[in-house]
PDB file of C-alpha atoms in Angstrom:
ATOM      1  CA  LEU A  15     100.874  83.113  35.752  1.00 87.00           C
ATOM      2  CA  GLU A  16      97.554  81.237  37.380  1.00 86.00           C
ATOM      3  CA  GLN A  17      97.834  79.267  33.763  1.00 84.00           C
ATOM      4  CA  ILE A  18     101.416  78.406  35.178  1.00 91.00           C
ATOM      5  CA  LYS A  19     100.409  76.520  37.570  1.00 93.00           C
ATOM      6  CA  ARG A  20      98.041  73.639  35.313  1.00 90.00           C
ATOM      7  CA  LEU A  21     100.644  73.551  32.177  1.00 89.00           C
ATOM      8  CA  ASP A  22     102.114  70.460  33.104  1.00 91.00           C
ATOM      9  CA  ASP A  23      98.365  69.211  33.251  1.00 92.00           C
ATOM     10  CA  ASN A  24      96.778  70.804  29.977  1.00 90.00           C
ATOM     11  CA  ILE A  25     100.184  69.337  28.368  1.00 89.00           C
ATOM     12  CA  ASN A  26      99.655  65.990  29.237  1.00 90.00           C
ATOM     13  CA  ALA A  27      95.491  66.232  28.587  1.00 92.00           C
ATOM     14  CA  ARG A  28      95.910  67.632  24.828  1.00 92.00           C
ATOM     15  CA  CYS A  29      98.505  64.446  24.469  1.00 90.00           C
ATOM     16  CA  ASP A  30      96.262  62.278  25.421  1.00 92.00           C
ATOM     17  CA  ASN A  31      93.393  64.451  23.583  1.00 92.00           C
ATOM     18  CA  LEU A  32      95.075  63.667  19.927  1.00 92.00           C
ATOM     19  CA  VAL A  33      95.796  60.347  21.181  1.00 92.00           C
ATOM     20  CA  THR A  34      92.426  59.467  21.309  1.00 95.00           C
ATOM     21  CA  TRP A  35      91.332  61.496  18.130  1.00 95.00           C
ATOM     22  CA  VAL A  36      93.883  60.188  15.971  1.00 94.00           C
ATOM     23  CA  SER A  37      93.137  56.742  17.616  1.00 95.00           C
ATOM     24  CA  ASN A  38      89.066  56.849  16.981  1.00 97.00           C
ATOM     25  CA  LEU A  39      89.226  58.997  13.967  1.00 97.00           C
ATOM     26  CA  ASP A  40      88.158  56.780  10.701  1.00 96.00           C
ATOM     27  CA  PRO A  41      92.114  56.428   8.229  1.00 96.00           C
ATOM     28  CA  GLU A  42      89.979  56.042   5.478  1.00 94.00           C
ATOM     29  CA  LEU A  43      88.536  59.409   5.967  1.00 95.00           C
ATOM     30  CA  TYR A  44      90.488  61.271   7.523  1.00 96.00           C
ATOM     31  CA  TYR A  45      94.425  62.640   7.430  1.00 93.00           C
ATOM     32  CA  VAL A  46      95.416  60.672  11.117  1.00 93.00           C
ATOM     33  CA  ASP A  47      98.977  60.417  10.368  1.00 91.00           C
ATOM     34  CA  PHE A  48     100.395  62.740  12.573  1.00 84.00           C
ATOM     35  CA  LEU A  49     103.890  62.864  14.581  1.00 81.00           C
ATOM     36  CA  MET A  50     102.364  63.602  18.151  1.00 78.00           C
ATOM     37  CA  GLU A  51     106.251  62.925  20.163  1.00 81.00           C
ATOM     38  CA  GLY A  52     106.917  65.839  21.893  1.00 74.00           C
ATOM     39  CA  SER A  53     103.602  67.335  20.496  1.00 73.00           C
ATOM     40  CA  SER A  54     101.149  69.434  23.023  1.00 67.00           C
ATOM     41  CA  ASN A  55      98.084  70.082  20.290  1.00 81.00           C
ATOM     42  CA  TYR A  56      96.208  72.709  21.701  1.00 84.00           C
ATOM     43  CA  ALA A  57      93.749  72.074  18.401  1.00 87.00           C
ATOM     44  CA  LEU A  58      94.128  69.060  15.835  1.00 89.00           C
ATOM     45  CA  PRO A  59      94.190  70.020  12.808  1.00 90.00           C
ATOM     46  CA  LEU A  60      91.230  67.562  10.593  1.00 93.00           C
ATOM     47  CA  ILE A  61      92.320  67.344   7.278  1.00 92.00           C
ATOM     48  CA  LEU A  62      89.403  64.893   5.218  1.00 94.00           C
ATOM     49  CA  ASN A  63      91.357  62.082   2.896  1.00 92.00           C
ATOM     50  CA  TYR A  64      91.330  62.618  -0.948  1.00 82.00           C
ATOM     51  CA  ASP A  65      88.348  60.030  -1.122  1.00 76.00           C
ATOM     52  CA  ASN A  66      86.096  62.198   1.556  1.00 75.00           C
ATOM     53  CA  LYS A  67      84.587  65.263   0.209  1.00 78.00           C
ATOM     54  CA  ASN A  68      81.578  65.755   2.629  1.00 91.00           C
ATOM     55  CA  MET A  69      83.564  69.318   3.881  1.00 92.00           C
ATOM     56  CA  LYS A  70      79.577  70.820   4.161  1.00 92.00           C
ATOM     57  CA  LEU A  71      78.409  67.424   6.417  1.00 95.00           C
ATOM     58  CA  VAL A  72      81.232  67.309   8.415  1.00 96.00           C
ATOM     59  CA  CYS A  73      80.877  71.033   9.068  1.00 95.00           C
ATOM     60  CA  SER A  74      77.354  70.462  10.238  1.00 96.00           C
ATOM     61  CA  ILE A  75      78.104  67.263  12.935  1.00 96.00           C
ATOM     62  CA  LEU A  76      80.687  70.189  14.114  1.00 95.00           C
ATOM     63  CA  GLU A  77      78.219  73.125  14.560  1.00 95.00           C
ATOM     64  CA  SER A  78      74.969  70.665  15.149  1.00 95.00           C
ATOM     65  CA  GLU A  79      77.493  69.152  18.784  1.00 93.00           C
ATOM     66  CA  GLY A  80      78.967  72.806  19.317  1.00 92.00           C
ATOM     67  CA  VAL A  81      81.608  72.953  18.139  1.00 93.00           C
ATOM     68  CA  GLU A  82      83.988  75.420  17.137  1.00 90.00           C
ATOM     69  CA  TYR A  83      86.523  75.173  14.295  1.00 92.00           C
ATOM     70  CA  ARG A  84      88.097  77.007  11.639  1.00 89.00           C
ATOM     71  CA  LEU A  85      88.158  76.585   7.758  1.00 87.00           C
ATOM     72  CA  GLY A  86      91.626  75.598   5.823  1.00 82.00           C
ATOM     73  CA  THR A  87      93.759  74.821   9.743  1.00 76.00           C
ATOM     74  CA  ALA A  88      95.240  77.104  11.687  1.00 69.00           C
ATOM     75  CA  GLY A  89      96.752  79.883   9.099  1.00 70.00           C
ATOM     76  CA  GLY A  90      93.685  79.672   7.481  1.00 69.00           C
ATOM     77  CA  GLY A  91      94.813  77.478   4.734  1.00 77.00           C
ATOM     78  CA  ASN A  92      96.178  78.848   1.837  1.00 83.00           C
ATOM     79  CA  GLN A  93      97.317  82.221   2.614  1.00 83.00           C
ATOM     80  CA  ALA A  94      97.774  83.057  -1.468  1.00 85.00           C
ATOM     81  CA  ARG A  95      93.738  82.819  -1.997  1.00 83.00           C
ATOM     82  CA  GLN A  96      93.489  85.240   1.576  1.00 82.00           C
ATOM     83  CA  PRO A  97      91.698  88.722   0.420  1.00 84.00           C
ATOM     84  CA  TYR A  98      94.381  90.757   2.086  1.00 85.00           C
ATOM     85  CA  LEU A  99      96.717  89.549  -0.389  1.00 83.00           C
ATOM     86  CA  GLU A 100      94.855  91.297  -2.641  1.00 86.00           C
ATOM     87  CA  ARG A 101      96.732  94.480  -1.624  1.00 91.00           C
ATOM     88  CA  TYR A 102     100.333  93.503  -2.469  1.00 90.00           C
ATOM     89  CA  GLU A 103     102.043  92.210  -5.556  1.00 90.00           C
ATOM     90  CA  TYR A 104     104.040  88.509  -5.264  1.00 86.00           C
ATOM     91  CA  SER A 105     104.179  85.518  -6.845  1.00 87.00           C
ATOM     92  CA  VAL A 106     103.781  81.978  -6.026  1.00 87.00           C
ATOM     93  CA  VAL A 107     106.472  78.921  -6.565  1.00 89.00           C
ATOM     94  CA  GLY A 108     104.117  76.036  -8.160  1.00 89.00           C
ATOM     95  CA  LYS A 109     100.721  74.747  -7.948  1.00 90.00           C
ATOM     96  CA  MET A 110     100.258  74.654  -4.607  1.00 88.00           C
ATOM     97  CA  ASN A 111      97.991  71.632  -5.005  1.00 89.00           C
ATOM     98  CA  ASN A 112      98.167  70.192  -1.615  1.00 86.00           C
ATOM     99  CA  THR A 113      97.788  73.025   0.458  1.00 87.00           C
ATOM    100  CA  ASN A 114      95.357  74.513  -1.358  1.00 88.00           C
ATOM    101  CA  TYR A 115      94.176  71.450  -0.854  1.00 89.00           C
ATOM    102  CA  ILE A 116      93.684  71.691   3.125  1.00 88.00           C
ATOM    103  CA  HIS A 117      92.251  74.868   2.535  1.00 89.00           C
ATOM    104  CA  ASP A 118      89.695  73.479   1.204  1.00 90.00           C
ATOM    105  CA  TYR A 119      89.270  69.795   2.959  1.00 92.00           C
ATOM    106  CA  GLY A 120      90.818  70.729   6.039  1.00 93.00           C
ATOM    107  CA  LEU A 121      89.712  72.585   9.809  1.00 93.00           C
ATOM    108  CA  TYR A 122      91.441  73.138  12.576  1.00 91.00           C
ATOM    109  CA  ILE A 123      88.985  72.303  15.874  1.00 92.00           C
ATOM    110  CA  GLY A 124      90.351  72.997  19.656  1.00 88.00           C
ATOM    111  CA  ASN A 125      92.013  70.574  21.580  1.00 90.00           C
ATOM    112  CA  HIS A 126      90.861  71.202  24.905  1.00 90.00           C
ATOM    113  CA  PRO A 127      92.466  70.346  28.124  1.00 90.00           C
ATOM    114  CA  GLU A 128      88.822  69.219  29.517  1.00 90.00           C
ATOM    115  CA  LEU A 129      87.651  67.613  26.676  1.00 92.00           C
ATOM    116  CA  THR A 130      86.619  63.748  28.301  1.00 94.00           C
ATOM    117  CA  LYS A 131      87.411  60.715  26.845  1.00 96.00           C
ATOM    118  CA  LYS A 132      84.329  60.027  26.281  1.00 97.00           C
ATOM    119  CA  GLN A 133      83.457  63.553  24.056  1.00 96.00           C
ATOM    120  CA  ILE A 134      85.910  62.753  21.733  1.00 96.00           C
ATOM    121  CA  ILE A 135      85.123  59.309  20.943  1.00 97.00           C
ATOM    122  CA  ASN A 136      81.625  59.964  20.847  1.00 97.00           C
ATOM    123  CA  LEU A 137      82.167  62.659  18.196  1.00 97.00           C
ATOM    124  CA  CYS A 138      84.462  60.843  16.093  1.00 97.00           C
ATOM    125  CA  GLY A 139      82.052  58.216  16.046  1.00 97.00           C
ATOM    126  CA  ARG A 140      79.635  61.030  14.188  1.00 97.00           C
ATOM    127  CA  LEU A 141      82.049  62.017  12.120  1.00 97.00           C
ATOM    128  CA  ASN A 142      83.452  58.422  11.253  1.00 96.00           C
ATOM    129  CA  ASP A 143      79.044  58.467   9.538  1.00 93.00           C
ATOM    130  CA  VAL A 144      80.066  60.609   6.779  1.00 88.00           C
TER     131      VAL A 144
END
């Protein structure tokens, strides 16, 4: 109930943060073409573009800055490649190229409402240097 008091402010901060992330990441290196209208993203899906396969370097930068992240975006990437599915019978339709790419070159970074614009811009600068 206490967090509800801050809900509108947190949503506005997250919206502003997302605009800052997307405006400062190099679109040559990262996917930034997100539909943002009506979104209050609590996380940034950071997806490396096809010509940017410096995943280890990106992860190293995030770790050096103390930024927590998940591999493969929010759902852990391609669910068909997750170990828990080994105990189930299932089938996959299609090659799942996009899902596999996001599994291998996507990250999920928290978008905390207390992040400052300066922190985001500085981190984007480092990420753009890969």
